Short mmCIF file of C-alpha atoms in Angstrom, two decimals:
data_model
loop_
_atom_site.label_atom_id
_atom_site.label_comp_id
_atom_site.label_asym_id
_atom_site.label_seq_id
_atom_site.Cartn_x
_atom_site.Cartn_y
_atom_site.Cartn_z
CA MET A 1 5.28 -26.16 2.92
CA THR A 2 4.62 -23.06 4.98
CA ASN A 3 1.33 -21.24 4.35
CA ALA A 4 1.33 -17.80 2.83
CA LEU A 5 -0.22 -15.27 5.13
CA ILE A 6 -1.79 -11.85 4.80
CA GLY A 7 -3.63 -9.54 7.11
CA ARG A 8 -6.65 -7.83 5.70
CA GLN A 9 -8.66 -4.89 7.02
CA PRO A 10 -11.77 -3.31 5.10
CA ILE A 11 -12.02 0.22 4.25
CA LEU A 12 -15.54 1.35 4.28
CA SER A 13 -17.58 4.28 2.82
CA LYS A 14 -19.95 6.53 4.88
CA SER A 15 -22.73 4.12 4.20
CA GLY A 16 -20.88 1.30 5.54
CA ASP A 17 -20.04 -0.32 2.18
CA ILE A 18 -16.67 -2.06 1.76
CA VAL A 19 -14.80 0.04 -0.90
CA ALA A 20 -11.28 -1.50 -0.47
CA TYR A 21 -8.98 -3.57 1.78
CA GLU A 22 -5.69 -2.71 3.35
CA LEU A 23 -3.29 -5.59 2.97
CA LEU A 24 -0.87 -6.06 5.81
CA PHE A 25 2.31 -8.04 6.44
CA ARG A 26 1.90 -11.07 8.74
CA SER A 27 4.55 -13.67 9.48
CA GLY A 28 2.71 -15.89 11.85
CA SER A 29 -0.73 -16.82 13.09
CA THR A 30 -0.83 -13.91 15.53
CA ASN A 31 -2.95 -11.12 14.24
CA TYR A 32 0.05 -8.49 14.41
CA ALA A 33 3.49 -8.09 13.12
CA THR A 34 6.69 -6.51 13.87
CA VAL A 35 8.08 -4.92 10.78
CA THR A 36 11.75 -4.51 10.75
CA ASP A 37 12.33 -4.07 6.85
CA ASN A 38 9.45 -2.32 5.22
CA THR A 39 10.73 -3.28 1.79
CA LEU A 40 10.63 -6.91 2.65
CA ALA A 41 7.26 -6.68 4.26
CA THR A 42 5.60 -5.10 1.16
CA ALA A 43 7.47 -7.63 -1.13
CA SER A 44 6.07 -10.56 1.06
CA VAL A 45 2.39 -9.00 0.98
CA LEU A 46 2.46 -8.75 -2.80
CA LEU A 47 4.01 -12.17 -3.50
CA ASN A 48 1.33 -13.77 -1.42
CA ALA A 49 -1.31 -11.75 -2.83
CA LEU A 50 -0.51 -12.25 -6.50
CA ASN A 51 1.17 -15.69 -6.21
CA SER A 52 -0.17 -17.65 -3.38
CA ILE A 53 -3.80 -16.45 -2.41
CA GLY A 54 -4.84 -14.55 -5.49
CA LEU A 55 -6.42 -10.90 -5.77
CA ASP A 56 -9.64 -12.22 -6.62
CA ARG A 57 -9.95 -14.18 -3.28
CA LEU A 58 -8.51 -11.50 -1.36
CA ILE A 59 -10.30 -8.24 -2.39
CA GLY A 60 -12.94 -9.47 -5.07
CA SER A 61 -13.66 -6.51 -7.23
CA LYS A 62 -12.35 -3.95 -4.56
CA LYS A 63 -8.93 -2.30 -4.44
CA ALA A 64 -6.02 -3.06 -2.30
CA PHE A 65 -4.07 -0.58 -0.24
CA ILE A 66 -0.47 -1.39 0.16
CA ASN A 67 2.41 0.28 2.21
CA VAL A 68 5.53 1.25 0.42
CA ASP A 69 8.88 2.88 1.58
CA LYS A 70 11.15 4.77 -0.74
CA GLU A 71 13.04 1.63 -1.83
CA PHE A 72 9.99 -0.22 -3.08
CA LEU A 73 8.59 3.10 -4.59
CA MET A 74 11.73 3.39 -6.56
CA SER A 75 11.79 -0.21 -7.66
CA SER A 76 10.73 -1.57 -11.01
CA ALA A 77 8.56 -4.24 -9.19
CA LEU A 78 5.89 -1.59 -8.50
CA GLU A 79 5.42 -1.01 -12.20
CA GLY A 80 4.34 -4.62 -12.86
CA LEU A 81 1.29 -4.25 -10.79
CA PRO A 82 -2.02 -3.71 -12.16
CA GLN A 83 -2.78 -0.05 -11.48
CA ASP A 84 -6.50 -0.32 -11.19
CA ARG A 85 -6.30 -2.92 -8.46
CA PHE A 86 -3.85 -1.16 -6.06
CA VAL A 87 -3.60 2.13 -3.95
CA VAL A 88 -0.02 2.88 -2.99
CA GLU A 89 0.37 4.27 0.49
CA ILE A 90 3.50 6.30 1.06
CA LEU A 91 4.66 5.43 4.62
CA GLU A 92 4.60 8.24 7.16
CA THR A 93 8.36 7.51 7.74
CA VAL A 94 9.36 8.46 4.09
CA ILE A 95 11.43 11.63 3.75
CA VAL A 96 10.41 13.20 0.44
CA ASP A 97 13.14 14.36 -1.92
CA ASP A 98 13.54 15.01 -5.71
CA GLU A 99 13.82 11.45 -6.45
CA ILE A 100 10.42 10.58 -4.96
CA VAL A 101 8.74 13.63 -6.41
CA ALA A 102 10.01 12.67 -9.91
CA ARG A 103 9.09 8.94 -9.32
CA MET A 104 5.53 9.76 -8.19
CA ASP A 105 4.96 12.19 -11.09
CA ALA A 106 5.97 9.56 -13.59
CA LEU A 107 3.86 6.88 -11.99
CA LYS A 108 0.78 9.01 -11.56
CA ALA A 109 1.02 9.56 -15.36
CA LYS A 110 0.89 5.89 -15.80
CA GLY A 111 -2.45 5.62 -13.75
CA PHE A 112 -1.25 4.70 -10.15
CA THR A 113 -3.26 6.12 -7.24
CA PHE A 114 -1.42 7.47 -4.17
CA ALA A 115 -2.32 7.82 -0.56
CA ILE A 116 -0.33 9.07 2.32
CA ASP A 117 -0.29 6.77 5.46
CA ASP A 118 -0.83 7.57 9.08
CA LEU A 119 -0.97 11.34 8.91
CA ASP A 120 -0.85 12.95 12.46
CA MET A 121 -1.07 16.40 10.66
CA ASN A 122 1.82 18.19 12.69
CA SER A 123 3.56 20.94 10.73
CA GLU A 124 6.92 19.15 10.32
CA GLN A 125 4.98 16.15 8.64
CA LEU A 126 2.94 18.24 6.42
CA GLU A 127 5.93 20.34 5.27
CA ASN A 128 7.68 17.04 4.43
CA PHE A 129 4.80 15.75 2.20
CA LYS A 130 3.95 19.11 0.51
CA PRO A 131 6.03 18.37 -2.69
CA ILE A 132 3.91 15.19 -3.44
CA MET A 133 0.58 16.49 -2.57
CA ASP A 134 -0.26 17.22 -6.19
CA PHE A 135 0.13 13.48 -6.86
CA THR A 136 -1.76 12.31 -3.84
CA SER A 137 -5.59 11.59 -3.96
CA ILE A 138 -6.10 10.08 -0.66
CA LEU A 139 -5.04 11.30 2.93
CA LYS A 140 -5.11 8.87 5.77
CA ILE A 141 -5.61 10.70 8.99
CA ASP A 142 -4.63 8.75 12.25
CA LEU A 143 -7.29 9.83 14.77
CA MET A 144 -5.17 8.82 17.78
CA ALA A 145 -2.03 10.55 16.58
CA ALA A 146 -3.88 13.65 15.53
CA GLY A 147 -5.07 14.44 18.95
CA GLY A 148 -8.60 13.23 18.98
CA MET A 149 -11.56 14.56 17.26
CA GLU A 150 -10.84 18.30 18.16
CA GLY A 151 -7.29 18.04 16.88
CA VAL A 152 -8.59 16.37 13.58
CA LYS A 153 -11.24 19.13 12.98
CA SER A 154 -8.92 22.01 13.40
CA LYS A 155 -6.08 20.37 11.14
CA ILE A 156 -8.17 19.14 8.10
CA SER A 157 -9.99 22.50 7.62
CA CYS A 158 -6.77 23.81 5.85
CA PHE A 159 -7.32 21.14 3.04
CA ASP A 160 -9.33 21.41 -0.05
CA LYS A 161 -11.90 18.79 0.33
CA THR A 162 -12.52 18.90 -3.43
CA LYS A 163 -8.98 17.89 -4.14
CA PHE A 164 -8.52 14.97 -1.61
CA LYS A 165 -10.36 12.06 -0.28
CA PHE A 166 -10.10 11.80 3.52
CA LEU A 167 -9.74 8.36 5.22
CA ALA A 168 -10.12 8.08 9.01
CA GLU A 169 -7.91 5.42 10.37
CA LYS A 170 -8.10 3.88 13.87
CA VAL A 171 -11.81 4.50 14.26
CA GLU A 172 -12.58 2.84 17.44
CA THR A 173 -16.16 3.83 18.53
CA GLU A 174 -19.48 4.87 16.92
CA ALA A 175 -19.02 8.38 18.29
CA GLU A 176 -15.76 8.71 16.27
CA PHE A 177 -17.41 7.41 13.33
CA GLU A 178 -20.39 9.84 13.49
CA ALA A 179 -17.98 12.64 14.20
CA CYS A 180 -15.69 11.82 11.24
CA LYS A 181 -18.83 11.67 8.99
CA ALA A 182 -19.93 15.27 10.26
CA LEU A 183 -16.22 16.35 9.33
CA GLY A 184 -16.80 15.25 5.85
CA PHE A 185 -14.37 12.08 5.81
CA ASP A 186 -14.99 9.93 2.75
CA TYR A 187 -13.57 6.60 3.97
CA TYR A 188 -13.12 4.74 7.36
CA GLN A 189 -10.87 1.95 8.79
CA GLY A 190 -10.74 0.73 12.35
CA TYR A 191 -11.57 -1.81 15.05
CA PHE A 192 -15.21 -0.16 15.27
CA PHE A 193 -15.74 -1.82 11.96
CA GLU A 194 -13.61 -4.98 11.99
CA LYS A 195 -9.98 -5.90 13.10
CA PRO A 196 -7.68 -7.28 10.43
CA THR A 197 -8.38 -10.88 9.79
CA ILE A 198 -5.65 -13.29 8.52
CA VAL A 199 -6.10 -14.96 5.03
CA GLU A 200 -4.01 -17.94 4.34
CA GLY A 201 -2.94 -19.62 1.07
CA LYS A 202 -0.41 -22.11 -0.06
CA LYS A 203 2.92 -20.88 -1.04
CA ILE A 204 3.54 -21.50 -4.85
CA ASP A 205 6.16 -20.35 -7.37
CA SER A 206 4.55 -19.58 -10.57
CA SER A 207 7.69 -17.69 -11.57
CA LYS A 208 9.68 -20.86 -12.45
CA ALA A 209 8.70 -20.96 -16.10
CA THR A 210 9.85 -17.35 -16.32
CA VAL A 211 13.03 -18.21 -14.63
CA VAL A 212 13.83 -21.04 -17.17
CA LYS A 213 13.08 -18.64 -20.00
CA LEU A 214 15.38 -16.06 -18.72
CA LEU A 215 18.23 -18.64 -18.18
CA ARG A 216 17.76 -19.79 -21.94
CA MET A 217 17.83 -16.02 -22.91
CA ILE A 218 21.04 -15.52 -21.06
CA GLN A 219 22.69 -18.75 -22.30
CA GLY A 220 21.61 -17.73 -25.85
CA GLY A 221 23.39 -14.44 -25.63
CA SER A 222 20.40 -12.10 -25.42
CA GLU A 223 20.97 -8.46 -24.82
CA LEU A 224 20.53 -7.14 -21.20
CA VAL A 225 17.65 -4.74 -22.21
CA GLU A 226 15.97 -7.90 -23.55
CA VAL A 227 16.32 -9.68 -20.29
CA SER A 228 15.37 -6.66 -18.31
CA ASP A 229 12.12 -6.27 -20.51
CA GLU A 230 11.16 -10.13 -19.73
CA ILE A 231 11.70 -9.56 -16.04
CA SER A 232 9.46 -6.31 -15.91
CA LYS A 233 6.57 -8.59 -17.49
CA SER A 234 6.63 -10.68 -14.37
CA PRO A 235 5.64 -8.82 -11.30
CA GLU A 236 6.18 -11.83 -9.09
CA LEU A 237 9.71 -12.30 -10.49
CA SER A 238 10.39 -8.66 -9.88
CA ILE A 239 9.23 -8.81 -6.34
CA ASN A 240 11.17 -11.84 -5.61
CA LEU A 241 14.28 -10.31 -6.81
CA LEU A 242 13.76 -7.19 -4.85
CA LYS A 243 13.16 -9.42 -1.75
CA TYR A 244 16.21 -11.51 -2.23
CA ILE A 245 18.49 -8.15 -2.86
CA ASN A 246 17.12 -6.92 0.44
CA SER A 247 17.60 -10.27 2.36
CA ALA A 248 20.29 -10.60 5.03
CA GLY A 249 21.76 -13.54 3.04
#
């Protein structure tokens, strides 16, 4: 049986306390991954986190940041997650449209917390994400892409610091850490603190009992809405279905 793998990188406060972890897709023992399908990558991370490794072992009492593209954001699999354990990161490649605005509005009302990932703060990017800023709590600023500390300083000054929490990504040196603190960043992530580590677990399928129940419901003539409700109660099964639908097979 192949092991389940997840990359995990801590997110820290100004005082150096770990406040959360970002969970990252890993397909092998090397501590990096080439992601060709963001939906499948997110599904893999969540299946391994919920099913094979366990949130308590992965993140303890902290929160988990997960990357999502539009397809995963719009899927019912997201709604099965415990809102108090996850921060949903909207990938920087997502093109915001009316569907996304309505979806984030609805999920925000249900208690989900949103971040925007890998912001480089260019005007085109900021214009794209402007419609969802009201639903967003955390802005993740990529120090490298934003043009170094001087670029970051000039670009974050236009934001209301009482409305957003700022997370500095790719903090590589103590000097960058101190400069970000001086600018008022709330959270920090990068190689200066810790590279992502790989957490392993045995792959298991805890959704088999649910599948058997669903088959019995279908064979017994249950209404489609009843079957759909049963699927929505199992985040692992919902994510498995989404992963299957997106697979090449």
